[in-house]
PDB file of C-alpha atoms in Angstrom:
ATOM      1  CA  UNK A   1     -97.497-168.187-138.484  1.00 60.00           C
ATOM      2  CA  UNK A   2     -96.986-170.226-135.387  1.00 69.00           C
ATOM      3  CA  UNK A   3     -96.109-168.576-132.120  1.00 69.00           C
ATOM      4  CA  UNK A   4     -94.022-170.571-129.681  1.00 66.00           C
ATOM      5  CA  UNK A   5     -95.463-172.158-126.542  1.00 84.00           C
ATOM      6  CA  UNK A   6     -95.596-169.584-123.755  1.00 88.00           C
ATOM      7  CA  UNK A   7     -95.203-169.870-119.999  1.00 91.00           C
ATOM      8  CA  UNK A   8     -94.911-167.420-117.114  1.00 93.00           C
ATOM      9  CA  UNK A   9     -91.403-167.297-115.652  1.00 91.00           C
ATOM     10  CA  UNK A  10     -91.051-164.113-113.595  1.00 92.00           C
ATOM     11  CA  UNK A  11     -92.910-161.196-112.079  1.00 91.00           C
ATOM     12  CA  UNK A  12     -91.219-158.040-110.848  1.00 90.00           C
ATOM     13  CA  UNK A  13     -92.348-154.973-108.943  1.00 85.00           C
ATOM     14  CA  UNK A  14     -88.907-153.356-108.856  1.00 82.00           C
ATOM     15  CA  UNK A  15     -86.118-153.122-111.436  1.00 81.00           C
ATOM     16  CA  UNK A  16     -83.800-155.027-109.088  1.00 85.00           C
ATOM     17  CA  UNK A  17     -86.145-158.026-109.459  1.00 87.00           C
ATOM     18  CA  UNK A  18     -86.083-158.098-113.260  1.00 87.00           C
ATOM     19  CA  UNK A  19     -84.777-161.373-114.669  1.00 89.00           C
ATOM     20  CA  UNK A  20     -81.543-161.265-116.630  1.00 86.00           C
ATOM     21  CA  UNK A  21     -82.449-160.521-120.271  1.00 81.00           C
ATOM     22  CA  UNK A  22     -81.070-163.616-121.999  1.00 86.00           C
ATOM     23  CA  UNK A  23     -83.568-163.522-124.890  1.00 87.00           C
ATOM     24  CA  UNK A  24     -85.065-160.756-127.024  1.00 86.00           C
ATOM     25  CA  UNK A  25     -87.932-159.057-125.190  1.00 86.00           C
ATOM     26  CA  UNK A  26     -91.155-157.688-126.627  1.00 86.00           C
ATOM     27  CA  UNK A  27     -92.808-155.316-124.137  1.00 86.00           C
ATOM     28  CA  UNK A  28     -96.510-154.461-124.228  1.00 88.00           C
ATOM     29  CA  UNK A  29     -96.953-150.922-122.935  1.00 84.00           C
ATOM     30  CA  UNK A  30    -100.060-148.752-122.817  1.00 81.00           C
ATOM     31  CA  UNK A  31    -102.828-147.237-120.755  1.00 79.00           C
ATOM     32  CA  UNK A  32    -104.811-149.313-118.286  1.00 80.00           C
ATOM     33  CA  UNK A  33    -107.516-151.546-119.740  1.00 82.00           C
ATOM     34  CA  UNK A  34    -106.529-151.245-123.413  1.00 83.00           C
ATOM     35  CA  UNK A  35    -106.127-154.993-123.841  1.00 87.00           C
ATOM     36  CA  UNK A  36    -102.382-155.582-123.428  1.00 88.00           C
ATOM     37  CA  UNK A  37    -102.825-158.863-121.536  1.00 89.00           C
ATOM     38  CA  UNK A  38    -105.541-160.033-123.930  1.00 91.00           C
ATOM     39  CA  UNK A  39    -103.208-159.251-126.827  1.00 91.00           C
ATOM     40  CA  UNK A  40    -100.401-161.333-125.296  1.00 90.00           C
ATOM     41  CA  UNK A  41    -102.836-164.246-124.877  1.00 91.00           C
ATOM     42  CA  UNK A  42    -104.089-163.866-128.453  1.00 92.00           C
ATOM     43  CA  UNK A  43    -100.569-163.811-129.884  1.00 90.00           C
ATOM     44  CA  UNK A  44     -99.642-166.990-128.042  1.00 88.00           C
ATOM     45  CA  UNK A  45    -103.049-168.643-128.543  1.00 89.00           C
ATOM     46  CA  UNK A  46    -103.268-169.259-124.828  1.00 86.00           C
ATOM     47  CA  UNK A  47    -104.884-167.971-121.669  1.00 85.00           C
ATOM     48  CA  UNK A  48    -101.752-167.966-119.503  1.00 86.00           C
ATOM     49  CA  UNK A  49    -102.027-164.215-118.874  1.00 84.00           C
ATOM     50  CA  UNK A  50    -104.794-163.171-116.469  1.00 83.00           C
ATOM     51  CA  UNK A  51    -107.222-160.623-117.902  1.00 84.00           C
ATOM     52  CA  UNK A  52    -110.080-158.557-116.515  1.00 78.00           C
ATOM     53  CA  UNK A  53    -112.663-156.014-117.608  1.00 78.00           C
ATOM     54  CA  UNK A  54    -111.537-153.823-114.708  1.00 74.00           C
ATOM     55  CA  UNK A  55    -108.419-151.680-115.134  1.00 68.00           C
ATOM     56  CA  UNK A  56    -105.368-152.432-113.047  1.00 67.00           C
ATOM     57  CA  UNK A  57    -105.337-156.240-112.851  1.00 71.00           C
ATOM     58  CA  UNK A  58    -101.692-156.368-113.964  1.00 77.00           C
ATOM     59  CA  UNK A  59     -99.884-154.990-110.924  1.00 80.00           C
ATOM     60  CA  UNK A  60     -96.325-155.994-111.716  1.00 87.00           C
ATOM     61  CA  UNK A  61     -94.207-156.525-114.793  1.00 87.00           C
ATOM     62  CA  UNK A  62     -94.836-160.106-115.914  1.00 90.00           C
ATOM     63  CA  UNK A  63     -92.354-162.015-118.046  1.00 92.00           C
ATOM     64  CA  UNK A  64     -93.483-164.878-120.279  1.00 92.00           C
ATOM     65  CA  UNK A  65     -91.058-167.114-122.141  1.00 91.00           C
ATOM     66  CA  UNK A  66     -92.080-168.174-125.633  1.00 85.00           C
ATOM     67  CA  UNK A  67     -90.273-171.512-126.212  1.00 80.00           C
ATOM     68  CA  UNK A  68     -86.851-170.104-125.386  1.00 81.00           C
ATOM     69  CA  UNK A  69     -87.091-167.917-128.506  1.00 83.00           C
ATOM     70  CA  UNK A  70     -88.192-164.611-126.972  1.00 86.00           C
ATOM     71  CA  UNK A  71     -89.817-163.126-123.902  1.00 87.00           C
ATOM     72  CA  UNK A  72     -93.135-161.302-123.921  1.00 89.00           C
ATOM     73  CA  UNK A  73     -93.325-158.683-121.181  1.00 89.00           C
ATOM     74  CA  UNK A  74     -96.774-157.625-119.978  1.00 89.00           C
ATOM     75  CA  UNK A  75     -96.572-154.236-118.279  1.00 86.00           C
ATOM     76  CA  UNK A  76     -98.991-152.641-115.821  1.00 84.00           C
ATOM     77  CA  UNK A  77    -101.068-150.002-117.557  1.00 79.00           C
ATOM     78  CA  UNK A  78    -100.514-146.356-116.874  1.00 71.00           C
ATOM     79  CA  UNK A  79    -103.506-144.326-115.779  1.00 59.00           C
ATOM     80  CA  UNK A  80    -106.555-145.444-113.821  1.00 48.00           C
ATOM     81  CA  UNK A  81    -106.562-148.714-111.864  1.00 48.00           C
ATOM     82  CA  UNK A  82    -108.797-150.392-109.281  1.00 47.00           C
ATOM     83  CA  UNK A  83    -106.116-150.934-106.669  1.00 51.00           C
ATOM     84  CA  UNK A  84    -104.925-149.640-103.322  1.00 54.00           C
ATOM     85  CA  UNK A  85    -102.945-146.383-103.048  1.00 58.00           C
ATOM     86  CA  UNK A  86    -100.048-148.390-101.574  1.00 54.00           C
ATOM     87  CA  UNK A  87     -99.897-150.628-104.641  1.00 49.00           C
ATOM     88  CA  UNK A  88    -100.075-147.641-107.001  1.00 44.00           C
ATOM     89  CA  UNK A  89     -97.272-145.907-105.071  1.00 46.00           C
ATOM     90  CA  UNK A  90     -95.127-149.003-105.531  1.00 44.00           C
ATOM     91  CA  UNK A  91     -95.622-148.728-109.295  1.00 40.00           C
ATOM     92  CA  UNK A  92     -93.840-145.386-109.454  1.00 39.00           C
ATOM     93  CA  UNK A  93     -90.450-147.106-109.516  1.00 36.00           C
ATOM     94  CA  UNK A  94     -91.693-149.183-112.429  1.00 36.00           C
ATOM     95  CA  UNK A  95     -93.176-146.245-114.264  1.00 35.00           C
ATOM     96  CA  UNK A  96     -89.862-144.404-114.378  1.00 33.00           C
ATOM     97  CA  UNK A  97     -87.692-147.367-115.332  1.00 31.00           C
ATOM     98  CA  UNK A  98     -86.669-147.350-118.322  1.00 31.00           C
ATOM     99  CA  UNK A  99     -89.502-147.519-120.862  1.00 33.00           C
ATOM    100  CA  UNK A 100     -92.536-147.017-118.673  1.00 33.00           C
ATOM    101  CA  UNK A 101     -93.165-143.298-118.418  1.00 32.00           C
ATOM    102  CA  UNK A 102     -96.538-142.002-117.371  1.00 39.00           C
ATOM    103  CA  UNK A 103     -97.296-140.348-120.700  1.00 41.00           C
ATOM    104  CA  UNK A 104     -97.175-141.610-124.306  1.00 52.00           C
ATOM    105  CA  UNK A 105     -95.018-138.651-125.384  1.00 56.00           C
ATOM    106  CA  UNK A 106     -92.327-139.659-122.908  1.00 60.00           C
ATOM    107  CA  UNK A 107     -92.606-143.228-124.117  1.00 61.00           C
ATOM    108  CA  UNK A 108     -91.673-142.167-127.643  1.00 62.00           C
ATOM    109  CA  UNK A 109     -88.868-139.915-126.359  1.00 65.00           C
ATOM    110  CA  UNK A 110     -87.409-142.753-124.283  1.00 65.00           C
ATOM    111  CA  UNK A 111     -87.605-145.125-127.235  1.00 67.00           C
ATOM    112  CA  UNK A 112     -85.730-142.561-129.334  1.00 68.00           C
ATOM    113  CA  UNK A 113     -83.017-142.087-126.721  1.00 68.00           C
ATOM    114  CA  UNK A 114     -82.563-145.818-126.220  1.00 68.00           C
ATOM    115  CA  UNK A 115     -82.916-146.577-129.958  1.00 73.00           C
ATOM    116  CA  UNK A 116     -85.560-149.202-129.240  1.00 76.00           C
ATOM    117  CA  UNK A 117     -87.654-150.431-132.160  1.00 81.00           C
ATOM    118  CA  UNK A 118     -91.377-150.313-131.523  1.00 82.00           C
ATOM    119  CA  UNK A 119     -94.648-150.586-133.352  1.00 85.00           C
ATOM    120  CA  UNK A 120     -98.010-149.013-132.672  1.00 85.00           C
ATOM    121  CA  UNK A 121    -100.915-151.379-132.092  1.00 88.00           C
ATOM    122  CA  UNK A 122    -104.538-150.306-131.874  1.00 89.00           C
ATOM    123  CA  UNK A 123    -106.288-152.892-129.708  1.00 89.00           C
ATOM    124  CA  UNK A 124    -110.022-153.542-129.349  1.00 90.00           C
ATOM    125  CA  UNK A 125    -110.609-152.400-132.933  1.00 90.00           C
ATOM    126  CA  UNK A 126    -113.852-154.394-132.897  1.00 91.00           C
ATOM    127  CA  UNK A 127    -115.356-152.024-130.315  1.00 89.00           C
ATOM    128  CA  UNK A 128    -114.592-148.676-131.993  1.00 87.00           C
ATOM    129  CA  UNK A 129    -116.888-147.171-134.674  1.00 89.00           C
ATOM    130  CA  UNK A 130    -115.276-147.370-138.124  1.00 91.00           C
ATOM    131  CA  UNK A 131    -115.038-143.573-138.730  1.00 92.00           C
ATOM    132  CA  UNK A 132    -113.273-143.088-135.390  1.00 89.00           C
ATOM    133  CA  UNK A 133    -111.034-146.086-136.072  1.00 89.00           C
ATOM    134  CA  UNK A 134    -110.039-144.660-139.465  1.00 92.00           C
ATOM    135  CA  UNK A 135    -109.315-141.245-137.950  1.00 90.00           C
ATOM    136  CA  UNK A 136    -107.143-142.709-135.183  1.00 88.00           C
ATOM    137  CA  UNK A 137    -105.357-144.923-137.679  1.00 90.00           C
ATOM    138  CA  UNK A 138    -104.424-141.902-139.814  1.00 90.00           C
ATOM    139  CA  UNK A 139    -103.053-140.017-136.802  1.00 86.00           C
ATOM    140  CA  UNK A 140    -101.011-143.003-135.628  1.00 85.00           C
ATOM    141  CA  UNK A 141     -99.722-143.672-139.147  1.00 88.00           C
ATOM    142  CA  UNK A 142     -98.384-140.120-139.300  1.00 86.00           C
ATOM    143  CA  UNK A 143     -96.720-140.603-135.917  1.00 81.00           C
ATOM    144  CA  UNK A 144     -95.209-143.906-137.059  1.00 82.00           C
ATOM    145  CA  UNK A 145     -93.685-142.213-140.106  1.00 88.00           C
ATOM    146  CA  UNK A 146     -92.240-139.399-137.962  1.00 83.00           C
ATOM    147  CA  UNK A 147     -90.021-141.472-135.678  1.00 80.00           C
ATOM    148  CA  UNK A 148     -86.994-143.382-136.957  1.00 82.00           C
ATOM    149  CA  UNK A 149     -87.312-146.365-134.605  1.00 80.00           C
ATOM    150  CA  UNK A 150     -91.052-146.821-135.033  1.00 82.00           C
ATOM    151  CA  UNK A 151     -91.921-149.584-137.465  1.00 83.00           C
ATOM    152  CA  UNK A 152     -94.040-148.049-140.242  1.00 85.00           C
ATOM    153  CA  UNK A 153     -97.079-150.327-140.068  1.00 88.00           C
ATOM    154  CA  UNK A 154     -99.779-149.543-137.485  1.00 89.00           C
ATOM    155  CA  UNK A 155    -101.657-152.683-136.498  1.00 91.00           C
ATOM    156  CA  UNK A 156    -105.405-152.623-135.837  1.00 91.00           C
ATOM    157  CA  UNK A 157    -106.193-155.781-133.874  1.00 92.00           C
ATOM    158  CA  UNK A 158    -108.856-157.497-131.841  1.00 92.00           C
ATOM    159  CA  UNK A 159    -107.744-160.134-129.372  1.00 88.00           C
ATOM    160  CA  UNK A 160    -111.371-161.048-128.799  1.00 88.00           C
ATOM    161  CA  UNK A 161    -112.051-161.895-132.453  1.00 91.00           C
ATOM    162  CA  UNK A 162    -108.420-162.549-133.479  1.00 91.00           C
ATOM    163  CA  UNK A 163    -108.503-159.744-136.080  1.00 92.00           C
ATOM    164  CA  UNK A 164    -105.005-159.154-137.565  1.00 93.00           C
ATOM    165  CA  UNK A 165    -103.363-161.162-134.765  1.00 92.00           C
ATOM    166  CA  UNK A 166    -101.548-163.367-137.275  1.00 93.00           C
ATOM    167  CA  UNK A 167    -100.119-160.272-139.020  1.00 93.00           C
ATOM    168  CA  UNK A 168     -98.801-158.893-135.734  1.00 90.00           C
ATOM    169  CA  UNK A 169     -97.445-162.308-134.745  1.00 89.00           C
ATOM    170  CA  UNK A 170     -95.604-162.468-138.082  1.00 89.00           C
ATOM    171  CA  UNK A 171     -94.093-159.009-137.471  1.00 87.00           C
ATOM    172  CA  UNK A 172     -92.912-159.983-133.983  1.00 85.00           C
ATOM    173  CA  UNK A 173     -91.350-163.227-135.194  1.00 81.00           C
ATOM    174  CA  UNK A 174     -89.403-161.321-137.861  1.00 79.00           C
ATOM    175  CA  UNK A 175     -87.949-158.660-135.555  1.00 72.00           C
TER     176      UNK A 175
END
């Protein structure tokens, strides 16, 4: 499955700066340093999105247009980040609005309230021991089955080695 050409078109630190949503948006939300930006790059087969081994590189919400078909939205991670207290304080407005709570439980609750479809993606599956990976997969599969707006398939991917990236790309293109 081909993924459209991708380019950066907007960055926002406050909701008032968000671009008008004229295309479907796929948001990548999760803890700091779980590989959200790497995943966006892998899906688009590009290196447009900056990545780092240190948590907290993404310090604003970044919008990428995929050939005028959809927008991929790379969110700052919640949790630990190597950044100034002033920058972290500025994130609080982002963290509250509307799908970026500070805890995964709230994320699911907000998705339920807003009736937003979502899927669970386990990133960096190449760096987790298989027994632990299997255990986490089972837990997430049960969660996926428990929520009406969660797509049933849990993806285990590696952006580094492109494991299951094509399957996730296919799912996104069929949403």
